[in-house]
Coordinates of C-alpha atoms in Angstrom, one line a residue:
Chain R
X112 CA -52.9 104.0 -155.5
X113 CA -52.6 102.5 -158.9
X114 CA -55.4 104.6 -160.5
X115 CA -57.0 107.7 -159.2
X116 CA -59.1 110.7 -160.2
X117 CA -59.5 114.1 -158.6
X118 CA -62.4 116.4 -159.3
X119 CA -62.9 114.7 -162.6
X120 CA -65.4 116.3 -165.0
X121 CA -66.4 115.3 -168.5
X122 CA -68.9 117.4 -170.4
X123 CA -70.2 116.9 -173.9
X124 CA -71.6 120.4 -174.7
X125 CA -74.3 121.0 -172.1
X126 CA -74.3 117.3 -171.0
X127 CA -72.3 116.9 -167.7
X128 CA -71.8 113.1 -167.9
X129 CA -69.1 113.0 -165.2
X130 CA -69.5 115.9 -162.8
X131 CA -66.9 115.8 -160.1
X132 CA -65.6 112.4 -159.2
X133 CA -62.8 111.5 -156.8
X134 CA -61.9 107.8 -156.9
X135 CA -58.9 105.8 -155.8
X136 CA -58.3 102.2 -157.0
X137 CA -55.8 100.3 -154.9
X138 CA -53.5 97.7 -156.4
X139 CA -55.2 94.3 -156.5
X140 CA -58.6 95.8 -155.6
X141 CA -61.9 94.9 -157.3
X142 CA -64.2 97.9 -157.3
X143 CA -67.8 97.8 -158.7
X144 CA -69.1 101.0 -160.2
X145 CA -72.9 100.7 -160.2
X146 CA -75.7 102.9 -161.5
X147 CA -78.5 103.1 -164.0
X148 CA -78.0 103.7 -167.7
X149 CA -77.1 107.4 -168.3
X150 CA -75.6 107.9 -164.9
X151 CA -72.2 108.5 -166.4
X152 CA -70.5 105.2 -165.4
X153 CA -69.4 104.2 -168.9
X154 CA -68.1 107.7 -169.5
X155 CA -66.1 107.5 -166.3
X156 CA -64.7 104.2 -167.4
X157 CA -63.8 105.5 -170.8
X158 CA -62.1 108.5 -169.2
X159 CA -60.0 106.1 -167.0
X160 CA -59.0 104.3 -170.1
X161 CA -57.8 107.5 -171.7
X162 CA -60.4 107.2 -174.5
X163 CA -62.0 110.5 -173.4
X164 CA -60.1 113.6 -172.3
X165 CA -61.5 115.1 -169.1
X166 CA -63.0 118.6 -169.3
X167 CA -61.5 119.3 -165.9
X168 CA -59.7 117.4 -163.2
X169 CA -57.1 114.7 -163.5
X170 CA -56.7 110.9 -164.0
X171 CA -53.4 109.7 -162.4
X172 CA -51.7 106.3 -162.9
X173 CA -49.3 105.4 -160.1
X174 CA -49.4 108.9 -158.9
X175 CA -48.5 110.6 -162.2
X176 CA -51.2 112.5 -164.1
X177 CA -51.9 111.1 -167.6
X178 CA -50.0 112.7 -170.5
X179 CA -52.6 112.7 -173.3
X180 CA -49.9 113.0 -176.0
X181 CA -48.2 109.8 -174.8
X182 CA -50.9 107.3 -174.0
X183 CA -49.6 104.1 -175.7
X184 CA -47.7 102.9 -172.7
X185 CA -50.6 103.6 -170.5
X186 CA -53.0 101.7 -172.7
X187 CA -50.9 98.6 -172.2
X188 CA -51.3 98.9 -168.5
X189 CA -55.0 99.6 -168.4
X190 CA -57.1 97.3 -170.6
X191 CA -60.8 97.2 -171.5
X192 CA -63.1 94.2 -171.4
X193 CA -66.2 94.9 -173.4
X194 CA -69.7 93.7 -172.9
X195 CA -71.3 91.7 -175.7
X196 CA -68.4 89.6 -176.8
X197 CA -70.2 88.8 -180.1
X198 CA -70.1 92.5 -181.1
X199 CA -66.5 93.0 -179.7
X200 CA -64.9 90.3 -181.8
X201 CA -64.4 90.5 -185.5
X202 CA -66.3 87.6 -187.0
X203 CA -63.6 87.1 -189.7
X204 CA -60.7 87.0 -187.3
X205 CA -59.6 83.8 -185.7
X206 CA -59.3 83.6 -181.9
X207 CA -55.5 83.7 -182.4
X208 CA -55.7 86.9 -184.5
X209 CA -58.1 88.5 -182.0
X210 CA -55.8 87.9 -179.1
X211 CA -52.6 88.7 -181.0
X212 CA -53.8 92.1 -182.2
X213 CA -52.7 93.9 -179.0
X214 CA -49.3 92.3 -179.2
X215 CA -48.9 93.4 -182.8
X216 CA -50.0 97.0 -182.2
X217 CA -47.7 97.3 -179.2
X218 CA -44.9 95.3 -180.9
X219 CA -44.5 93.3 -177.7
X220 CA -42.7 90.2 -178.9
X221 CA -40.0 92.0 -180.7
X222 CA -39.4 94.2 -177.7
X223 CA -40.1 91.6 -175.2
X224 CA -36.8 92.1 -173.4
X225 CA -37.4 95.8 -173.1
X226 CA -41.1 96.1 -172.5
X227 CA -41.9 92.7 -171.0
X228 CA -42.1 92.2 -167.4
X229 CA -39.2 90.9 -165.4
X230 CA -41.3 89.2 -162.9
X231 CA -41.2 85.8 -164.6
X232 CA -44.1 86.5 -167.0
X233 CA -43.8 85.1 -170.5
X234 CA -41.2 86.9 -172.6
X235 CA -41.3 84.6 -175.6
X236 CA -42.7 85.0 -179.1
X237 CA -46.2 86.0 -180.1
X238 CA -47.5 82.4 -180.2
X239 CA -46.4 81.8 -176.6
X240 CA -47.9 85.0 -175.4
X241 CA -51.2 84.2 -177.1
X242 CA -51.3 80.7 -175.7
X243 CA -50.5 81.9 -172.2
X244 CA -53.3 84.5 -172.3
X245 CA -55.8 82.0 -173.6
X246 CA -55.0 79.5 -171.0
X247 CA -55.1 82.1 -168.2
X248 CA -58.6 83.0 -169.5
X249 CA -59.5 79.4 -169.1
X250 CA -59.4 78.2 -172.7
X251 CA -57.3 75.1 -172.5
X252 CA -55.5 73.6 -174.3
X253 CA -55.0 77.0 -176.0
X254 CA -53.8 75.6 -179.3
X255 CA -57.2 74.0 -179.9
X256 CA -58.7 77.5 -180.0
X257 CA -56.2 79.2 -182.2
X258 CA -57.9 78.7 -185.5
X259 CA -61.5 78.8 -184.3
X260 CA -63.8 81.7 -185.3
X261 CA -66.2 83.6 -182.9
X262 CA -69.3 81.9 -184.3
X263 CA -67.9 78.5 -183.5
X264 CA -67.7 79.4 -179.8
X265 CA -70.3 79.6 -177.0
X266 CA -71.1 82.9 -175.4
X267 CA -68.9 82.1 -172.4
X268 CA -65.9 81.1 -174.5
X269 CA -66.2 84.3 -176.5
X270 CA -66.1 86.4 -173.4
X271 CA -63.0 84.4 -172.4
X272 CA -61.4 85.3 -175.7
X273 CA -62.2 89.0 -175.1
X274 CA -60.6 88.7 -171.6
X275 CA -57.6 86.9 -173.1
X276 CA -57.2 89.8 -175.6
X277 CA -57.0 92.2 -172.7
X278 CA -54.6 89.9 -170.7
X279 CA -52.1 89.3 -173.5
X280 CA -50.5 92.7 -172.9
X281 CA -50.0 91.8 -169.2
X282 CA -51.9 94.9 -167.9
X283 CA -52.1 96.0 -164.3
X284 CA -55.7 97.1 -164.5
X285 CA -58.8 95.7 -166.2
X286 CA -61.8 97.8 -166.8
X287 CA -64.7 95.5 -167.5
X288 CA -67.9 97.1 -168.7
X289 CA -70.9 94.8 -167.9
X290 CA -68.7 91.7 -168.4
X291 CA -71.6 89.2 -167.9
X292 CA -74.8 91.1 -168.8
X293 CA -75.2 89.3 -172.1
X294 CA -74.2 85.9 -170.8
X295 CA -76.3 82.9 -169.7
X296 CA -76.9 82.4 -166.0
X297 CA -74.6 79.4 -165.7
X298 CA -71.7 81.1 -167.6
X299 CA -72.0 84.2 -165.5
X300 CA -70.5 82.6 -162.4
X301 CA -67.7 81.1 -164.4
X302 CA -66.6 84.5 -165.8
X303 CA -66.9 86.2 -162.4
X304 CA -64.8 83.4 -160.9
X305 CA -62.2 84.0 -163.6
X306 CA -61.9 87.7 -162.7
X307 CA -61.4 86.7 -159.0
X308 CA -58.7 84.1 -160.0
X309 CA -56.9 86.7 -162.2
X310 CA -56.7 89.1 -159.3
X311 CA -55.3 86.3 -157.1
X312 CA -52.8 85.0 -159.6
X313 CA -51.7 88.2 -161.3
X314 CA -52.6 90.9 -158.7
X315 CA -54.8 92.5 -161.3
X316 CA -56.8 95.6 -160.3
X317 CA -60.4 95.4 -161.7
X318 CA -63.0 98.1 -162.1
X319 CA -66.3 96.5 -163.0
X320 CA -68.9 98.7 -164.5
X321 CA -72.4 97.2 -163.9
X322 CA -76.0 97.7 -163.0
X323 CA -76.0 94.3 -161.3
X324 CA -75.8 94.5 -157.5
X325 CA -75.6 90.7 -157.2
X326 CA -72.4 90.8 -159.3
X327 CA -71.0 93.4 -156.9
X328 CA -71.8 91.2 -154.0
X329 CA -70.2 88.2 -155.7
X330 CA -66.8 89.7 -156.4
X331 CA -66.2 93.4 -155.4
X332 CA -64.2 94.7 -152.4
X333 CA -65.8 98.1 -152.6
X334 CA -68.8 99.5 -154.3
X335 CA -69.3 103.0 -155.8
X336 CA -72.9 104.0 -156.6
X337 CA -73.1 106.7 -159.3
X338 CA -76.0 109.0 -160.0
X339 CA -76.1 111.7 -162.6
X340 CA -72.3 112.1 -162.9
X341 CA -71.5 111.9 -159.2
X342 CA -70.6 109.1 -156.8
X343 CA -73.4 109.3 -154.2
X344 CA -72.3 106.4 -152.0
X345 CA -68.9 104.7 -151.7
X346 CA -67.6 102.0 -149.3
X347 CA -66.8 98.4 -148.6
X348 CA -69.2 96.1 -150.4
X349 CA -70.7 94.6 -147.2
X350 CA -71.4 98.0 -145.7
X351 CA -72.9 99.6 -148.9
X352 CA -75.1 96.6 -149.8
X353 CA -76.1 95.5 -146.4
X354 CA -76.6 98.9 -144.7
X355 CA -77.1 101.3 -147.6
X356 CA -77.3 104.9 -146.4
X357 CA -78.2 106.8 -149.5
X358 CA -82.0 106.7 -150.4
X359 CA -81.0 106.0 -154.0
X360 CA -78.9 102.9 -153.0
X361 CA -81.7 101.8 -150.8
X362 CA -84.1 102.0 -153.7
X363 CA -81.8 100.1 -156.1
X364 CA -81.4 97.3 -153.5
X365 CA -85.1 97.1 -152.8
X366 CA -85.9 96.2 -156.4
X367 CA -83.4 93.4 -156.7
X368 CA -85.6 90.3 -157.0
X369 CA -85.6 88.5 -153.7
X370 CA -88.0 86.2 -151.8
X371 CA -87.6 87.8 -148.4
X372 CA -88.8 91.0 -150.0
X373 CA -88.7 94.1 -148.0
X374 CA -91.0 97.0 -149.1
X375 CA -90.1 97.8 -152.7
X376 CA -89.1 101.4 -153.3
X377 CA -89.9 101.8 -157.0
X378 CA -88.6 105.2 -158.1
X379 CA -90.9 107.1 -160.5
X380 CA -89.6 108.0 -163.9
X381 CA -86.1 107.7 -165.2
X382 CA -82.9 109.4 -164.2
X383 CA -83.2 113.1 -165.2
X384 CA -81.3 114.6 -168.1
X385 CA -77.6 115.2 -167.4
X386 CA -77.9 118.4 -169.4
X387 CA -80.1 119.8 -166.7
X388 CA -78.7 118.6 -163.4
X389 CA -81.1 119.6 -160.5
X390 CA -79.9 122.2 -158.0
X391 CA -78.9 121.2 -154.5
X392 CA -78.8 117.4 -154.1
X393 CA -79.1 116.0 -157.6
X394 CA -81.3 113.1 -156.5
X395 CA -83.9 115.4 -154.8
X396 CA -86.6 115.2 -157.5
X397 CA -86.9 111.4 -157.2
X398 CA -86.0 111.1 -153.5
X399 CA -88.7 109.5 -151.3
X400 CA -87.4 111.3 -148.2
X401 CA -86.6 114.7 -149.6
X402 CA -86.5 117.7 -147.3
X403 CA -86.7 121.5 -148.0
X404 CA -83.0 121.9 -147.5
X405 CA -82.2 119.3 -150.2
X406 CA -83.3 121.6 -152.9
X407 CA -80.7 124.2 -152.2
X408 CA -77.8 122.7 -150.3
X409 CA -74.9 121.7 -152.5
X410 CA -73.2 118.5 -151.4
X411 CA -69.4 118.1 -151.5
X412 CA -67.6 115.4 -153.6
X413 CA -67.1 112.3 -151.5
X414 CA -63.7 111.6 -149.9
X415 CA -62.2 108.6 -151.8
X416 CA -60.7 106.8 -148.9
X417 CA -61.5 103.2 -147.8
X418 CA -64.4 104.3 -145.5
X419 CA -68.1 104.3 -146.1
X420 CA -69.3 107.7 -147.4
X421 CA -72.7 109.0 -148.5
X422 CA -73.7 112.2 -150.3
X423 CA -76.9 112.8 -148.4
X424 CA -78.0 115.6 -146.1
X425 CA -80.0 113.1 -144.0
X426 CA -77.0 110.9 -143.3
X427 CA -74.5 111.8 -140.6
Chain W
X296 CA -111.1 75.0 -169.2
X297 CA -107.6 76.5 -169.1
X298 CA -106.6 79.6 -171.0
X299 CA -103.6 77.9 -172.5
X300 CA -102.5 74.2 -172.5
X301 CA -99.4 72.7 -174.0
X302 CA -100.0 69.0 -174.5
X303 CA -96.8 67.0 -175.1
X304 CA -95.6 69.7 -177.5
X305 CA -92.5 68.9 -179.7
X306 CA -90.7 71.1 -182.2
X307 CA -88.2 69.7 -184.6
X308 CA -86.2 71.9 -187.0
X309 CA -85.4 70.2 -190.3
X310 CA -81.7 70.4 -191.2
X311 CA -79.2 68.6 -193.5
X312 CA -78.2 66.4 -190.5
X313 CA -81.9 65.3 -190.0
X314 CA -84.5 66.7 -187.6
X315 CA -83.1 68.7 -184.7
X316 CA -85.3 68.5 -181.6
X317 CA -85.7 71.9 -179.9
X318 CA -88.7 71.1 -177.8
X319 CA -89.1 67.5 -176.6
X320 CA -92.5 66.9 -175.1
X321 CA -93.7 69.8 -172.9
X322 CA -96.9 69.7 -171.1
X323 CA -98.0 72.9 -169.2
X324 CA -101.2 74.8 -168.4
X325 CA -102.0 78.4 -167.7
X326 CA -105.2 79.7 -166.1
X327 CA -106.7 83.2 -166.5
X328 CA -105.2 85.8 -164.1
X329 CA -102.1 83.6 -163.7
X330 CA -98.4 84.3 -164.6
X331 CA -96.4 81.2 -165.8
X332 CA -92.6 81.6 -165.9
X333 CA -90.4 79.7 -168.2
X334 CA -86.7 79.6 -167.2
X335 CA -83.7 78.3 -168.9
X336 CA -80.5 79.2 -170.8
X337 CA -80.2 80.1 -174.5
X338 CA -80.9 77.2 -176.6
X339 CA -83.1 75.3 -174.1
X340 CA -86.2 75.7 -176.3
X341 CA -88.1 78.3 -174.2
X342 CA -88.5 80.9 -177.0
X343 CA -89.4 78.1 -179.5
X344 CA -92.0 76.8 -177.2
X345 CA -93.5 80.3 -176.7
X346 CA -93.6 80.8 -180.5
X347 CA -95.8 77.8 -181.0
X348 CA -98.7 79.6 -179.3
X349 CA -99.0 81.8 -182.4
X350 CA -97.2 79.5 -184.8
X351 CA -94.5 82.1 -185.4
X352 CA -91.8 79.5 -186.2
X353 CA -89.9 79.3 -189.5
X354 CA -91.1 76.9 -192.2
X355 CA -88.5 74.2 -191.4
X356 CA -90.0 73.7 -187.9
X357 CA -92.3 70.7 -187.4
X358 CA -94.6 71.1 -184.4
X359 CA -96.2 68.0 -182.7
X360 CA -98.6 67.6 -179.9
X361 CA -101.4 70.1 -179.1
X362 CA -101.3 73.8 -178.2
X363 CA -104.8 74.5 -176.8
X364 CA -105.8 78.2 -176.7
X365 CA -109.2 78.5 -175.1
X366 CA -109.8 74.8 -175.9
X367 CA -109.0 75.2 -179.6
X368 CA -105.8 73.6 -181.0
X369 CA -103.7 76.4 -182.5
X370 CA -101.8 73.8 -184.6
X371 CA -104.8 72.7 -186.6
X372 CA -106.2 76.2 -187.3
X373 CA -106.4 77.4 -190.9
X374 CA -104.5 80.6 -191.7
X375 CA -107.6 82.8 -191.6
X376 CA -108.5 81.7 -188.1
X377 CA -104.9 82.0 -187.0
X378 CA -104.8 85.6 -188.2
X379 CA -107.7 86.5 -186.1
X380 CA -106.2 84.8 -183.1
X381 CA -102.9 86.7 -183.4
X382 CA -103.0 90.0 -181.5
X383 CA -106.7 89.6 -180.7
X384 CA -106.5 86.5 -178.5
X385 CA -102.8 86.2 -177.8
X386 CA -100.0 88.7 -178.3
X387 CA -96.3 88.6 -177.8
X388 CA -94.0 91.2 -176.2
X389 CA -90.7 90.6 -177.9
X390 CA -87.3 91.0 -176.4
X391 CA -85.1 93.8 -177.7
X392 CA -87.6 96.7 -178.1
X393 CA -85.2 98.8 -180.0
X394 CA -85.0 96.3 -182.8
X395 CA -88.7 95.3 -182.7
X396 CA -90.0 98.8 -183.3
X397 CA -89.9 100.5 -186.7
X398 CA -87.5 103.5 -186.5
X399 CA -89.3 105.6 -189.1
X400 CA -92.9 105.3 -187.9
X401 CA -94.3 107.1 -184.9
X402 CA -95.1 104.9 -182.0
X403 CA -98.8 105.9 -182.1
X404 CA -99.0 104.6 -185.7
X405 CA -97.3 101.4 -184.7
X406 CA -99.7 100.8 -181.8
X407 CA -102.6 101.6 -184.1
X408 CA -101.6 99.1 -186.7
X409 CA -103.1 95.9 -185.1
X410 CA -106.2 97.9 -184.1
X411 CA -106.8 99.0 -187.7
X412 CA -106.1 95.5 -189.0
X413 CA -108.4 93.8 -186.6
X414 CA -111.0 96.6 -186.5
X415 CA -111.3 96.3 -182.7
X416 CA -111.9 99.9 -182.0
X417 CA -113.9 102.7 -183.8
X418 CA -111.9 105.6 -182.6
X419 CA -108.3 104.4 -183.2
X420 CA -106.6 107.6 -181.8
X421 CA -108.7 107.4 -178.6
X422 CA -107.7 103.7 -178.1
X423 CA -104.0 104.5 -178.7
X424 CA -104.2 107.3 -176.1
X425 CA -105.9 104.9 -173.6
X426 CA -103.3 102.2 -174.2
X427 CA -100.4 104.7 -173.6
X428 CA -102.0 105.7 -170.4
X429 CA -102.4 102.1 -169.3
X430 CA -98.6 101.6 -169.7
X431 CA -97.8 104.8 -167.9
X432 CA -96.9 107.0 -170.8
X433 CA -98.5 110.4 -171.6
X434 CA -100.9 110.3 -174.6
X435 CA -98.9 113.0 -176.3
X436 CA -96.1 110.5 -176.7
X437 CA -98.0 108.9 -179.7
X438 CA -96.2 111.4 -182.0
X439 CA -92.7 110.3 -180.8
X440 CA -90.4 108.1 -182.7
X441 CA -88.6 105.1 -181.0
X442 CA -85.2 106.9 -180.9
X443 CA -86.7 109.7 -178.8
X444 CA -87.6 107.2 -176.0
X445 CA -85.5 105.5 -173.4
X446 CA -85.2 101.7 -173.2
X447 CA -87.9 101.5 -170.5
X448 CA -90.3 103.7 -172.5
X449 CA -89.8 101.6 -175.6
X450 CA -90.6 98.4 -173.7
X451 CA -93.8 100.1 -172.5
X452 CA -94.6 100.8 -176.1
X453 CA -94.1 97.1 -176.9
X454 CA -96.5 96.2 -174.1
X455 CA -99.1 98.8 -175.3
X456 CA -98.9 97.2 -178.8
X457 CA -99.5 93.7 -177.3
X458 CA -102.5 95.0 -175.4
X459 CA -103.9 96.8 -178.4
X460 CA -106.6 94.3 -179.3
X461 CA -107.3 93.3 -175.7
X462 CA -105.9 89.8 -175.9
X463 CA -106.6 87.1 -173.2
X464 CA -103.0 85.9 -173.3
X465 CA -99.7 87.8 -173.3
X466 CA -96.4 86.0 -174.0
X467 CA -93.5 88.2 -172.8
X468 CA -90.1 86.9 -174.1
X469 CA -87.3 88.4 -171.9
X470 CA -89.2 91.7 -171.6
X471 CA -86.7 93.2 -169.2
X472 CA -83.3 91.7 -170.1
X473 CA -81.7 94.8 -171.5
X474 CA -83.1 97.1 -168.8
X475 CA -81.8 98.6 -165.6
X476 CA -83.0 97.1 -162.3
X477 CA -85.2 100.1 -161.5
X478 CA -86.8 100.1 -165.0
X479 CA -87.1 96.4 -164.8
X480 CA -89.0 96.7 -161.5
X481 CA -91.3 99.3 -163.2
X482 CA -92.0 97.1 -166.2
X483 CA -92.6 93.9 -164.2
X484 CA -95.0 95.8 -161.9
X485 CA -96.8 97.1 -164.9
X486 CA -97.1 93.6 -166.5
X487 CA -98.3 91.9 -163.4
X488 CA -100.7 94.7 -162.6
X489 CA -102.3 94.4 -166.1
X490 CA -102.7 90.6 -165.8
X491 CA -104.5 91.2 -162.5
X492 CA -106.7 94.1 -163.6
X493 CA -107.6 92.8 -167.1
X494 CA -107.9 89.1 -166.0
X495 CA -105.5 87.9 -168.7
X496 CA -102.9 85.2 -168.6
X497 CA -99.2 85.7 -169.1
X498 CA -96.3 83.5 -170.0
X499 CA -93.1 85.2 -168.9
X500 CA -89.8 83.9 -170.3
X501 CA -86.5 84.8 -168.7
X502 CA -83.1 83.3 -167.7
X503 CA -83.2 85.2 -164.4
X504 CA -84.8 82.9 -161.8
X505 CA -85.0 85.8 -159.4
X506 CA -87.2 87.8 -161.8
X507 CA -89.5 84.8 -162.3
X508 CA -89.6 83.8 -158.6
X509 CA -90.9 87.2 -157.5
X510 CA -93.2 87.9 -160.5
X511 CA -94.9 84.5 -161.4
X512 CA -97.3 82.2 -159.8
X513 CA -95.7 79.1 -161.2
X514 CA -92.4 78.3 -162.9
X515 CA -91.3 75.7 -165.4
X516 CA -87.5 75.3 -165.7
X517 CA -86.4 74.0 -169.1
X518 CA -83.2 72.2 -170.1
X519 CA -82.5 70.7 -173.5
X520 CA -86.0 71.0 -174.7
X521 CA -87.7 69.5 -171.7
X522 CA -89.2 70.7 -168.4
X523 CA -86.9 69.5 -165.7
X524 CA -88.7 71.2 -162.8
X525 CA -92.1 72.8 -162.3
X526 CA -94.0 74.1 -159.3
X527 CA -95.0 77.2 -157.3
X528 CA -92.7 80.1 -158.2
X529 CA -91.4 81.1 -154.7
X530 CA -90.8 77.4 -153.9
X531 CA -88.7 76.9 -156.9
X532 CA -86.7 80.1 -156.4
X533 CA -86.3 79.5 -152.7
X534 CA -86.0 75.7 -152.5
X535 CA -85.0 74.3 -155.9
X536 CA -84.8 70.5 -156.1
X537 CA -83.3 69.7 -159.5
X538 CA -79.5 70.2 -159.6
X539 CA -79.9 72.4 -162.7
X540 CA -82.5 74.7 -161.1
X541 CA -80.1 74.9 -158.1
X542 CA -77.3 76.1 -160.4
X543 CA -79.6 78.6 -162.0
X544 CA -80.8 79.9 -158.7
X545 CA -77.2 80.2 -157.4
X546 CA -76.1 82.2 -160.5
X547 CA -77.9 85.3 -159.3
X548 CA -76.9 85.6 -155.6
X549 CA -78.9 87.1 -152.9
X550 CA -77.2 90.3 -151.7
X551 CA -76.2 89.6 -148.1
X552 CA -75.8 85.8 -148.6
X553 CA -72.4 85.1 -147.0
X554 CA -71.9 81.9 -149.1
X555 CA -71.9 83.9 -152.3
X556 CA -69.3 86.4 -151.2
X557 CA -66.1 86.0 -153.3
X558 CA -67.7 82.7 -154.5
X559 CA -69.7 83.3 -157.7
X560 CA -71.5 80.1 -158.5
X561 CA -71.2 78.8 -162.0
X562 CA -72.1 75.7 -163.9
X563 CA -69.2 74.2 -165.8
X564 CA -69.7 73.2 -169.4
X565 CA -72.2 74.4 -172.0
X566 CA -75.8 73.4 -172.7
X567 CA -75.9 70.5 -175.2
X568 CA -76.4 71.2 -178.9
X569 CA -80.0 70.2 -179.7
X570 CA -78.8 67.9 -182.4
X571 CA -76.6 66.0 -180.0
X572 CA -78.5 65.5 -176.7
X573 CA -76.8 63.3 -174.2
X574 CA -78.4 59.9 -173.5
X575 CA -80.3 59.3 -170.3
X576 CA -80.8 62.5 -168.4
X577 CA -79.7 65.3 -170.7
X578 CA -78.1 67.2 -167.8
X579 CA -75.9 64.4 -166.6
X580 CA -72.6 65.5 -168.2
X581 CA -72.8 68.8 -166.2
X582 CA -74.4 67.5 -163.1
X583 CA -72.5 67.5 -159.9
X584 CA -74.4 64.6 -158.3
X585 CA -74.8 62.4 -161.4
X586 CA -74.4 58.6 -160.9
X587 CA -73.8 56.0 -163.5
X588 CA -77.5 55.3 -164.0
X589 CA -78.1 58.9 -165.1
X590 CA -76.4 58.3 -168.4
X591 CA -78.6 55.4 -169.3
X592 CA -82.0 55.9 -167.6
X593 CA -84.7 57.9 -169.3
X594 CA -86.0 60.2 -166.6
X595 CA -89.6 61.2 -166.3
X596 CA -91.1 64.2 -164.6
X597 CA -92.2 62.9 -161.2
X598 CA -93.7 65.2 -158.6
X599 CA -92.6 68.2 -160.6
X600 CA -88.9 67.1 -160.8
X601 CA -87.1 65.2 -163.6
X602 CA -84.2 63.7 -161.7
X603 CA -83.6 60.2 -160.4
X604 CA -81.4 61.5 -157.6
X605 CA -84.2 63.6 -156.1
X606 CA -86.5 61.8 -153.6
X607 CA -84.6 58.6 -154.2

């Protein structure tokens, strides 16, 4: 496992944003973490990046728990791709500066021999590294983009610059938070295709945080559905999306616009407050098939193996 | 008599490089009780077209053609008449509810503003309470401020504002773009329910063909300022004919469709800059089935499709 969590909890005061998550990311895997706003998916991603320190539990990289006093090396290995590329890029930095920033912070080119890969990846100077990252991200020829500013680029090109900025440090893992939600329909497929290509060419592991189930169907090997700080269903994409077991996953899938529409299960209200997580099954107040026992029975954290698992009393 | 009729509408923005055409001759109609979807990418002119209904465009925009609202041309109205039309006959639900609401005014006051201006109700507070209930919020929420509401609740407030003066027409510009799927389903249900119950008409703008296909009665797909395909919503979503519509439909895959697995469908290239629209069919540089004639022939909308390769 390249990245894993065990009994991970992150609380902000009374708000239990991540409330017991076991997750394993295998090398070269694409996992989609789906859920509504406020379910804790972004907090989980930030914790995996080492930007938030867990309240309890561990994050391990290649089997070793993170050392929160020495994260710089780790941050090279696990890079973030932000949503909204217009907001993520400094409008007064050229494309070159935006991509080179990581190299400068990590002083990669001067230490290329020591820090750089030995697997044939580029070892040269800053300019070569930037050019390589841009062309991997699909901006070719890269030199043509060096001196452009974000406002001169289209939305899709900007997102490619953001991805190039993450790639330039030759990370092992990309964590992409809603990588296509602010992009036009036609660009969306291009960027998702790029993520698949990077996995194939570089063996990158990708965690995609999204509320878009179509995206998960497009590129993910496995899907984890999160609700109120817990993963409530986990498994191979085809299993989870084609025969969803958890009533919450079933509801999410039923509202995806589709012509062969099955009966829509529109849940009432919004996800409850993570400061007051319901007793028993945390989904019970909104569950269409709730039983008496759901109010009181506490459900265990799901096993993070490759199988299909569901946190629901009615299943199994 | 149609509720809304665009007749050969054009919009040109004046610039230093000369006029820039954003909308290039759009003809569409909308009946009462009907939802018309307008699909397309950013820069295709869909929001500009919608803004002509209330003449909400900046001063450098020159509008041509006719926009008939209940058989009266909005473009020839004087300002006094136009002000009575705004809110009372046609209202807009803007995208980005967080930015469209005033952060230092309670939502009740914001909903009340058009009612007070247009004097459409005697008891303003009772009307605000009624509107909040119509959009599924408790009347007590009138005292809340925007930051105290979730994204979906804010969008409901925007809809309540649009309904405040009982308009005949609602223009909703990407009303669910920033929302979660579940909240999106709630908001779309609410909007279509209101159109049915209040016998209004609605123009729904979105780049998500799936949302439009399941919500609208008819769809018009726009590219580079023109309608490239129009017809019954489900048909366009399910059996698109124009290559651009096909690309849009493919961008949002159907969960369970084996051809979309590990094969996200994209469309290479970028939409053209409105100041530099390709000759012939504007879509030809990005089109997978373009032939030589596409670069030179001016293509008309025939049988709901603007493409010489379809039906040929």
